[in-house]
PDB file of C-alpha atoms in Angstrom:
ATOM      1  CA  UNK E1057      -4.716  29.539 -77.234  1.00  0.00           C
ATOM      2  CA  UNK E1058      -1.264  29.786 -78.493  1.00  0.00           C
ATOM      3  CA  UNK E1059      -1.711  26.778 -80.611  1.00  0.00           C
ATOM      4  CA  UNK E1060      -5.255  28.622 -82.336  1.00  0.00           C
ATOM      5  CA  UNK E1061      -3.006  31.197 -84.344  1.00  0.00           C
ATOM      6  CA  UNK E1062      -5.292  34.300 -85.515  1.00  0.00           C
ATOM      7  CA  UNK E1063      -6.540  33.402 -89.208  1.00  0.00           C
ATOM      8  CA  UNK E1064      -9.760  31.919 -87.431  1.00  0.00           C
ATOM      9  CA  UNK E1065      -9.138  28.611 -89.485  1.00  0.00           C
ATOM     10  CA  UNK E1066     -11.886  25.790 -89.213  1.00  0.00           C
ATOM     11  CA  UNK E1067     -11.389  21.543 -90.537  1.00  0.00           C
ATOM     12  CA  UNK E1068     -14.744  20.216 -91.380  1.00  0.00           C
ATOM     13  CA  UNK E1069     -15.224  16.243 -91.904  1.00  0.00           C
ATOM     14  CA  UNK E1070     -18.394  14.935 -93.010  1.00  0.00           C
ATOM     15  CA  UNK E1071     -19.640  12.561 -90.790  1.00  0.00           C
ATOM     16  CA  UNK E1072     -19.996   8.840 -92.234  1.00  0.00           C
ATOM     17  CA  UNK E1073     -16.477   8.989 -93.937  1.00  0.00           C
ATOM     18  CA  UNK E1074     -12.972   7.869 -93.735  1.00  0.00           C
ATOM     19  CA  UNK E1075      -9.529   7.870 -94.850  1.00  0.00           C
ATOM     20  CA  UNK E1076      -9.676  11.952 -94.767  1.00  0.00           C
ATOM     21  CA  UNK E1077     -12.328  11.649 -97.575  1.00  0.00           C
ATOM     22  CA  UNK E1078     -14.053  14.644 -98.378  1.00  0.00           C
ATOM     23  CA  UNK E1079     -12.493  16.892 -95.192  1.00  0.00           C
ATOM     24  CA  UNK E1080     -11.146  20.619 -96.110  1.00  0.00           C
ATOM     25  CA  UNK E1081     -10.201  23.608 -94.356  1.00  0.00           C
ATOM     26  CA  UNK E1082     -11.739  26.876 -94.316  1.00  0.00           C
ATOM     27  CA  UNK E1083     -12.212  30.349 -92.874  1.00  0.00           C
ATOM     28  CA  UNK E1084     -15.915  31.496 -93.889  1.00  0.00           C
ATOM     29  CA  UNK E1085     -18.688  30.466 -92.423  1.00  0.00           C
ATOM     30  CA  UNK E1086     -20.080  30.664 -96.017  1.00  0.00           C
ATOM     31  CA  UNK E1087     -17.897  28.284 -97.667  1.00  0.00           C
ATOM     32  CA  UNK E1088     -18.679  25.968 -94.786  1.00  0.00           C
ATOM     33  CA  UNK E1089     -22.352  25.851 -95.336  1.00  0.00           C
ATOM     34  CA  UNK E1090     -22.212  25.741 -99.089  1.00  0.00           C
ATOM     35  CA  UNK E1091     -19.863  22.018 -99.249  1.00  0.00           C
ATOM     36  CA  UNK E1092     -22.411  20.746 -95.929  1.00  0.00           C
ATOM     37  CA  UNK E1093     -25.655  21.044 -98.332  1.00  0.00           C
ATOM     38  CA  UNK E1094     -23.052  19.156-101.108  1.00  0.00           C
ATOM     39  CA  UNK E1095     -22.258  16.351 -99.438  1.00  0.00           C
ATOM     40  CA  UNK E1096     -24.237  13.248-100.730  1.00  0.00           C
ATOM     41  CA  UNK E1097     -23.021  10.596 -98.629  1.00  0.00           C
ATOM     42  CA  UNK E1098     -25.898   8.079 -98.066  1.00  0.00           C
ATOM     43  CA  UNK E1099     -25.920   8.066 -94.603  1.00  0.00           C
ATOM     44  CA  UNK E1100     -25.134  11.799 -93.815  1.00  0.00           C
ATOM     45  CA  UNK E1101     -27.766  13.889 -92.232  1.00  0.00           C
ATOM     46  CA  UNK E1102     -28.135  17.816 -93.611  1.00  0.00           C
ATOM     47  CA  UNK E1103     -26.241  19.184 -90.546  1.00  0.00           C
ATOM     48  CA  UNK E1104     -23.982  15.983 -89.523  1.00  0.00           C
ATOM     49  CA  UNK E1105     -20.933  17.448 -89.966  1.00  0.00           C
ATOM     50  CA  UNK E1106     -17.820  17.522 -87.594  1.00  0.00           C
ATOM     51  CA  UNK E1107     -16.231  20.888 -86.996  1.00  0.00           C
ATOM     52  CA  UNK E1108     -13.015  21.336 -85.040  1.00  0.00           C
ATOM     53  CA  UNK E1109     -10.682  24.626 -84.559  1.00  0.00           C
ATOM     54  CA  UNK E1110      -7.522  24.032 -86.418  1.00  0.00           C
ATOM     55  CA  UNK E1111      -4.262  23.915 -84.849  1.00  0.00           C
ATOM     56  CA  UNK E1112      -2.869  26.631 -87.196  1.00  0.00           C
ATOM     57  CA  UNK E1113       0.399  26.302 -84.712  1.00  0.00           C
ATOM     58  CA  UNK E1114       1.397  22.615 -84.986  1.00  0.00           C
ATOM     59  CA  UNK E1115       4.738  20.567 -83.952  1.00  0.00           C
ATOM     60  CA  UNK E1116       6.400  20.877 -87.653  1.00  0.00           C
ATOM     61  CA  UNK E1117       9.202  18.092 -88.440  1.00  0.00           C
ATOM     62  CA  UNK E1118      11.335  20.018 -91.140  1.00  0.00           C
ATOM     63  CA  UNK E1119       8.517  22.614 -92.040  1.00  0.00           C
ATOM     64  CA  UNK E1120       5.779  19.107 -92.093  1.00  0.00           C
ATOM     65  CA  UNK E1121       2.946  19.039 -90.679  1.00  0.00           C
ATOM     66  CA  UNK E1122       2.407  15.194 -88.835  1.00  0.00           C
ATOM     67  CA  UNK E1123       0.264  13.200 -87.016  1.00  0.00           C
ATOM     68  CA  UNK E1124       0.188  10.395 -84.764  1.00  0.00           C
ATOM     69  CA  UNK E1125      -1.616   7.312 -84.729  1.00  0.00           C
ATOM     70  CA  UNK E1126      -2.156   5.122 -80.967  1.00  0.00           C
ATOM     71  CA  UNK E1127      -3.964   2.205 -80.342  1.00  0.00           C
ATOM     72  CA  UNK E1128      -6.525   1.534 -77.557  1.00  0.00           C
ATOM     73  CA  UNK E1129      -8.326  -0.995 -76.248  1.00  0.00           C
ATOM     74  CA  UNK E1130     -11.632  -1.528 -74.269  1.00  0.00           C
ATOM     75  CA  UNK E1131     -12.348  -4.588 -72.334  1.00  0.00           C
ATOM     76  CA  UNK E1132     -14.628  -3.391 -70.337  1.00  0.00           C
ATOM     77  CA  UNK E1133     -17.156   0.044 -70.174  1.00  0.00           C
ATOM     78  CA  UNK E1134     -18.409  -0.476 -66.097  1.00  0.00           C
ATOM     79  CA  UNK E1135     -15.671  -0.846 -64.707  1.00  0.00           C
ATOM     80  CA  UNK E1136     -14.146   1.128 -67.280  1.00  0.00           C
ATOM     81  CA  UNK E1137     -10.668  -0.494 -68.572  1.00  0.00           C
ATOM     82  CA  UNK E1138      -8.626   0.582 -71.375  1.00  0.00           C
ATOM     83  CA  UNK E1139      -4.871  -0.666 -72.308  1.00  0.00           C
ATOM     84  CA  UNK E1140      -2.512   1.354 -73.983  1.00  0.00           C
ATOM     85  CA  UNK E1141      -0.365  -0.079 -77.136  1.00  0.00           C
ATOM     86  CA  UNK E1142       3.074   0.571 -76.501  1.00  0.00           C
ATOM     87  CA  UNK E1143       3.936   1.179 -80.219  1.00  0.00           C
ATOM     88  CA  UNK E1144       2.672   4.091 -82.437  1.00  0.00           C
ATOM     89  CA  UNK E1145       3.484   5.288 -85.776  1.00  0.00           C
ATOM     90  CA  UNK E1146       3.686   8.749 -87.131  1.00  0.00           C
ATOM     91  CA  UNK E1147       2.296   9.951 -90.555  1.00  0.00           C
ATOM     92  CA  UNK E1148       3.271  13.203 -92.386  1.00  0.00           C
ATOM     93  CA  UNK E1149       2.059  15.219 -95.088  1.00  0.00           C
ATOM     94  CA  UNK E1150       3.123  14.890 -98.591  1.00  0.00           C
ATOM     95  CA  UNK E1151       4.370  18.437 -98.904  1.00  0.00           C
ATOM     96  CA  UNK E1152       5.346  21.785 -96.563  1.00  0.00           C
ATOM     97  CA  UNK E1153       2.820  23.453 -94.161  1.00  0.00           C
ATOM     98  CA  UNK E1154       1.312  26.598 -95.118  1.00  0.00           C
ATOM     99  CA  UNK E1155      -1.946  28.479 -93.927  1.00  0.00           C
ATOM    100  CA  UNK E1156      -2.123  30.498 -97.014  1.00  0.00           C
ATOM    101  CA  UNK E1157      -2.429  27.297 -99.336  1.00  0.00           C
ATOM    102  CA  UNK E1158      -5.075  25.079 -98.056  1.00  0.00           C
ATOM    103  CA  UNK E1159      -4.597  21.742-100.171  1.00  0.00           C
ATOM    104  CA  UNK E1160      -5.135  18.480 -98.458  1.00  0.00           C
ATOM    105  CA  UNK E1161      -1.901  17.670 -99.075  1.00  0.00           C
ATOM    106  CA  UNK E1162      -0.494  20.071 -97.116  1.00  0.00           C
ATOM    107  CA  UNK E1163      -2.520  19.490 -94.102  1.00  0.00           C
ATOM    108  CA  UNK E1164      -4.029  15.684 -94.293  1.00  0.00           C
ATOM    109  CA  UNK E1165      -1.304  13.331 -93.270  1.00  0.00           C
ATOM    110  CA  UNK E1166      -0.816  10.010 -95.173  1.00  0.00           C
ATOM    111  CA  UNK E1167       0.910   6.913 -94.530  1.00  0.00           C
ATOM    112  CA  UNK E1168       3.993   7.527 -95.778  1.00  0.00           C
ATOM    113  CA  UNK E1169       5.887   6.944 -92.636  1.00  0.00           C
ATOM    114  CA  UNK E1170       9.667   6.269 -92.465  1.00  0.00           C
ATOM    115  CA  UNK E1171      10.218   3.114 -90.755  1.00  0.00           C
ATOM    116  CA  UNK E1172      11.635   3.641 -87.059  1.00  0.00           C
ATOM    117  CA  UNK E1173      10.336   6.860 -87.061  1.00  0.00           C
ATOM    118  CA  UNK E1174       9.126   7.116 -83.861  1.00  0.00           C
ATOM    119  CA  UNK E1175      12.462   6.217 -81.969  1.00  0.00           C
ATOM    120  CA  UNK E1176      13.840   9.508 -84.609  1.00  0.00           C
ATOM    121  CA  UNK E1177      10.607  11.598 -83.907  1.00  0.00           C
ATOM    122  CA  UNK E1178      11.727  11.370 -80.312  1.00  0.00           C
ATOM    123  CA  UNK E1179      15.376  12.055 -81.254  1.00  0.00           C
ATOM    124  CA  UNK E1180      13.884  14.933 -83.432  1.00  0.00           C
ATOM    125  CA  UNK E1181      12.172  16.674 -80.006  1.00  0.00           C
ATOM    126  CA  UNK E1182      15.605  16.161 -78.226  1.00  0.00           C
ATOM    127  CA  UNK E1183      17.305  18.312 -80.679  1.00  0.00           C
ATOM    128  CA  UNK E1184      14.551  20.625 -80.891  1.00  0.00           C
ATOM    129  CA  UNK E1185      15.417  21.472 -77.053  1.00  0.00           C
ATOM    130  CA  UNK E1186      12.369  19.038 -75.677  1.00  0.00           C
ATOM    131  CA  UNK E1187      14.392  15.938 -74.691  1.00  0.00           C
ATOM    132  CA  UNK E1188      11.842  14.983 -71.864  1.00  0.00           C
ATOM    133  CA  UNK E1189       8.989  15.959 -74.169  1.00  0.00           C
ATOM    134  CA  UNK E1190       7.739  12.493 -74.882  1.00  0.00           C
ATOM    135  CA  UNK E1191       7.235  10.878 -71.613  1.00  0.00           C
ATOM    136  CA  UNK E1192       6.809  13.794 -69.337  1.00  0.00           C
ATOM    137  CA  UNK E1193       4.105  16.000 -72.116  1.00  0.00           C
ATOM    138  CA  UNK E1194       3.574  13.825 -75.191  1.00  0.00           C
ATOM    139  CA  UNK E1195       2.630   9.973 -73.299  1.00  0.00           C
ATOM    140  CA  UNK E1196       0.709  11.663 -70.519  1.00  0.00           C
ATOM    141  CA  UNK E1197      -1.512  13.850 -72.474  1.00  0.00           C
ATOM    142  CA  UNK E1198      -2.148  11.213 -74.871  1.00  0.00           C
ATOM    143  CA  UNK E1199      -3.826   8.905 -71.910  1.00  0.00           C
ATOM    144  CA  UNK E1200      -5.339  12.292 -70.043  1.00  0.00           C
ATOM    145  CA  UNK E1201      -7.271  12.876 -73.055  1.00  0.00           C
ATOM    146  CA  UNK E1202      -8.048   9.341 -74.398  1.00  0.00           C
ATOM    147  CA  UNK E1203      -9.515   8.748 -70.696  1.00  0.00           C
ATOM    148  CA  UNK E1204     -11.448  11.481 -70.598  1.00  0.00           C
ATOM    149  CA  UNK E1205     -12.720  10.736 -74.162  1.00  0.00           C
ATOM    150  CA  UNK E1206     -14.011   7.363 -73.430  1.00  0.00           C
ATOM    151  CA  UNK E1207     -15.599   8.663 -69.732  1.00  0.00           C
ATOM    152  CA  UNK E1208     -17.844  11.096 -71.856  1.00  0.00           C
ATOM    153  CA  UNK E1209     -19.223   8.421 -73.923  1.00  0.00           C
ATOM    154  CA  UNK E1210     -19.080   5.944 -71.169  1.00  0.00           C
ATOM    155  CA  UNK E1211     -22.932   6.030 -70.205  1.00  0.00           C
ATOM    156  CA  UNK E1212     -23.728   5.959 -73.528  1.00  0.00           C
ATOM    157  CA  UNK E1213     -21.953   2.459 -74.353  1.00  0.00           C
ATOM    158  CA  UNK E1214     -23.840  -1.119 -74.126  1.00  0.00           C
ATOM    159  CA  UNK E1215     -21.603  -3.003 -71.326  1.00  0.00           C
ATOM    160  CA  UNK E1216     -21.611  -6.329 -73.254  1.00  0.00           C
ATOM    161  CA  UNK E1217     -19.479  -8.762 -70.476  1.00  0.00           C
ATOM    162  CA  UNK E1218     -16.900 -10.747 -72.611  1.00  0.00           C
ATOM    163  CA  UNK E1219     -16.729  -8.245 -75.261  1.00  0.00           C
ATOM    164  CA  UNK E1220     -13.983  -5.321 -76.281  1.00  0.00           C
ATOM    165  CA  UNK E1221     -13.636  -2.732 -78.799  1.00  0.00           C
ATOM    166  CA  UNK E1222     -10.292  -2.004 -80.098  1.00  0.00           C
ATOM    167  CA  UNK E1223      -9.584   1.803 -81.427  1.00  0.00           C
ATOM    168  CA  UNK E1224      -7.244   3.858 -82.939  1.00  0.00           C
ATOM    169  CA  UNK E1225      -6.935   7.208 -81.512  1.00  0.00           C
ATOM    170  CA  UNK E1226      -5.276  10.434 -83.332  1.00  0.00           C
ATOM    171  CA  UNK E1227      -2.891  12.957 -82.065  1.00  0.00           C
ATOM    172  CA  UNK E1228      -1.541  15.688 -83.817  1.00  0.00           C
ATOM    173  CA  UNK E1229       0.979  18.433 -81.262  1.00  0.00           C
ATOM    174  CA  UNK E1230       1.678  22.071 -80.783  1.00  0.00           C
ATOM    175  CA  UNK E1231       4.598  23.995 -80.672  1.00  0.00           C
ATOM    176  CA  UNK E1232       4.738  23.461 -77.376  1.00  0.00           C
ATOM    177  CA  UNK E1233       4.660  19.186 -77.730  1.00  0.00           C
ATOM    178  CA  UNK E1234       1.380  19.237 -76.048  1.00  0.00           C
ATOM    179  CA  UNK E1235      -0.606  16.740 -78.011  1.00  0.00           C
ATOM    180  CA  UNK E1236      -4.412  17.241 -79.117  1.00  0.00           C
ATOM    181  CA  UNK E1237      -6.308  14.917 -79.799  1.00  0.00           C
ATOM    182  CA  UNK E1238      -8.148  15.053 -83.540  1.00  0.00           C
ATOM    183  CA  UNK E1239     -10.493  11.848 -83.478  1.00  0.00           C
ATOM    184  CA  UNK E1240     -10.943   8.343 -82.260  1.00  0.00           C
ATOM    185  CA  UNK E1241     -11.182   5.950 -85.070  1.00  0.00           C
ATOM    186  CA  UNK E1242     -14.011   2.826 -84.007  1.00  0.00           C
ATOM    187  CA  UNK E1243     -13.129   0.513 -86.781  1.00  0.00           C
ATOM    188  CA  UNK E1244      -8.904   1.354 -87.303  1.00  0.00           C
ATOM    189  CA  UNK E1245      -7.711   0.158 -90.586  1.00  0.00           C
ATOM    190  CA  UNK E1246      -5.126  -2.793 -90.513  1.00  0.00           C
ATOM    191  CA  UNK E1247      -4.443  -3.018 -93.353  1.00  0.00           C
ATOM    192  CA  UNK E1248      -0.590  -3.341 -94.434  1.00  0.00           C
ATOM    193  CA  UNK E1249      -0.544  -0.666 -96.095  1.00  0.00           C
ATOM    194  CA  UNK E1250       3.545  -0.278 -95.578  1.00  0.00           C
ATOM    195  CA  UNK E1251       6.604  -1.499 -93.696  1.00  0.00           C
ATOM    196  CA  UNK E1252       5.763  -0.090 -90.783  1.00  0.00           C
ATOM    197  CA  UNK E1253       1.886  -0.607 -90.170  1.00  0.00           C
ATOM    198  CA  UNK E1254       2.357  -3.966 -91.810  1.00  0.00           C
ATOM    199  CA  UNK E1255       4.435  -5.023 -88.785  1.00  0.00           C
ATOM    200  CA  UNK E1256       2.664  -3.427 -86.510  1.00  0.00           C
ATOM    201  CA  UNK E1257      -0.993  -3.991 -87.576  1.00  0.00           C
ATOM    202  CA  UNK E1258       0.024  -7.818 -87.770  1.00  0.00           C
ATOM    203  CA  UNK E1259       1.538  -6.947 -83.891  1.00  0.00           C
ATOM    204  CA  UNK E1260      -1.217  -5.079 -82.616  1.00  0.00           C
ATOM    205  CA  UNK E1261      -4.416  -8.402 -83.770  1.00  0.00           C
ATOM    206  CA  UNK E1262      -1.858 -11.182 -81.963  1.00  0.00           C
ATOM    207  CA  UNK E1263      -1.357  -8.542 -78.956  1.00  0.00           C
ATOM    208  CA  UNK E1264      -4.749  -8.170 -78.869  1.00  0.00           C
ATOM    209  CA  UNK E1265      -5.538 -11.944 -78.905  1.00  0.00           C
ATOM    210  CA  UNK E1266      -3.455 -12.906 -75.908  1.00  0.00           C
ATOM    211  CA  UNK E1267      -5.228 -10.025 -73.428  1.00  0.00           C
ATOM    212  CA  UNK E1268      -9.172 -10.579 -74.477  1.00  0.00           C
ATOM    213  CA  UNK E1269      -8.078 -14.850 -74.884  1.00  0.00           C
ATOM    214  CA  UNK E1270      -4.678 -15.629 -73.872  1.00  0.00           C
ATOM    215  CA  UNK E1271      -5.119 -13.395 -70.271  1.00  0.00           C
ATOM    216  CA  UNK E1272      -8.523 -15.199 -69.805  1.00  0.00           C
ATOM    217  CA  UNK E1273      -7.269 -18.456 -69.108  1.00  0.00           C
ATOM    218  CA  UNK E1274      -3.764 -17.817 -67.780  1.00  0.00           C
ATOM    219  CA  UNK E1275      -3.546 -14.417 -65.664  1.00  0.00           C
ATOM    220  CA  UNK E1276       0.405 -14.416 -65.313  1.00  0.00           C
ATOM    221  CA  UNK E1277       0.548 -14.223 -69.250  1.00  0.00           C
ATOM    222  CA  UNK E1278       2.988 -11.700 -70.482  1.00  0.00           C
ATOM    223  CA  UNK E1279       1.506  -9.415 -72.378  1.00  0.00           C
ATOM    224  CA  UNK E1280       3.780  -6.550 -72.851  1.00  0.00           C
ATOM    225  CA  UNK E1281       2.641  -4.268 -75.380  1.00  0.00           C
ATOM    226  CA  UNK E1282      -0.208  -3.314 -74.043  1.00  0.00           C
ATOM    227  CA  UNK E1283      -0.330  -1.099 -70.595  1.00  0.00           C
ATOM    228  CA  UNK E1284      -3.845  -1.485 -68.616  1.00  0.00           C
ATOM    229  CA  UNK E1285      -5.038   1.494 -66.837  1.00  0.00           C
ATOM    230  CA  UNK E1286      -8.801   1.965 -65.755  1.00  0.00           C
ATOM    231  CA  UNK E1287     -11.388   5.068 -65.871  1.00  0.00           C
ATOM    232  CA  UNK E1288     -14.301   6.291 -63.471  1.00  0.00           C
ATOM    233  CA  UNK E1289     -16.291   9.333 -64.228  1.00  0.00           C
ATOM    234  CA  UNK E1290     -14.848  11.318 -62.365  1.00  0.00           C
ATOM    235  CA  UNK E1291     -11.719  10.957 -64.713  1.00  0.00           C
ATOM    236  CA  UNK E1292      -9.294   9.139 -62.409  1.00  0.00           C
ATOM    237  CA  UNK E1293      -6.913   6.407 -64.286  1.00  0.00           C
ATOM    238  CA  UNK E1294      -3.621   4.812 -63.588  1.00  0.00           C
ATOM    239  CA  UNK E1295      -1.591   3.170 -65.960  1.00  0.00           C
TER     240      UNK E1295
END
């Protein structure tokens, strides 16, 4: 409850758009309903929106909201086999966080990524008194959320042998560093839109092929960047 705040603020996302298009924040039901009626996306029927309680007390870096993109790979749905990529990247809003000003520049994180920011992110946590947060709170919390989300959809996905799915999971953090899963993107962008993503996206695609192709021929093939886990229907997992 500590992350909710007191303004009853919600973030509203259209069901058939990406890259932050059409997302808005509101604390009034009338505004939410009016917004939903104006959606013109061809594949969206009335009512196909996602409404999430907004994290009003997020972890801020220099007064700015941020989130984190984490890649996931599913190579089998039964039994559920999940791979968690070693590297991730942090994205920032372009203006300081404020609950009194709901402009997207303050609340939607973009791809202005500082090189090597993940290590600086961990350094920031250490300086803020959260030295163990990355290993003991953030990473375990992200894995737990991912397993729970994929387990909830396990019965709805056709288990096709010899196939795989690459996902992009977006997380933000509360003031206590606890991660909150915002969404899992079924078709995460791999565009080289910055120096960091140019390097990371290429590495993810290369290493994914090592998992789904090379390891099939050579079980001893080294894949240091992916960590394999498993999730049963009861939510058990190992990494």
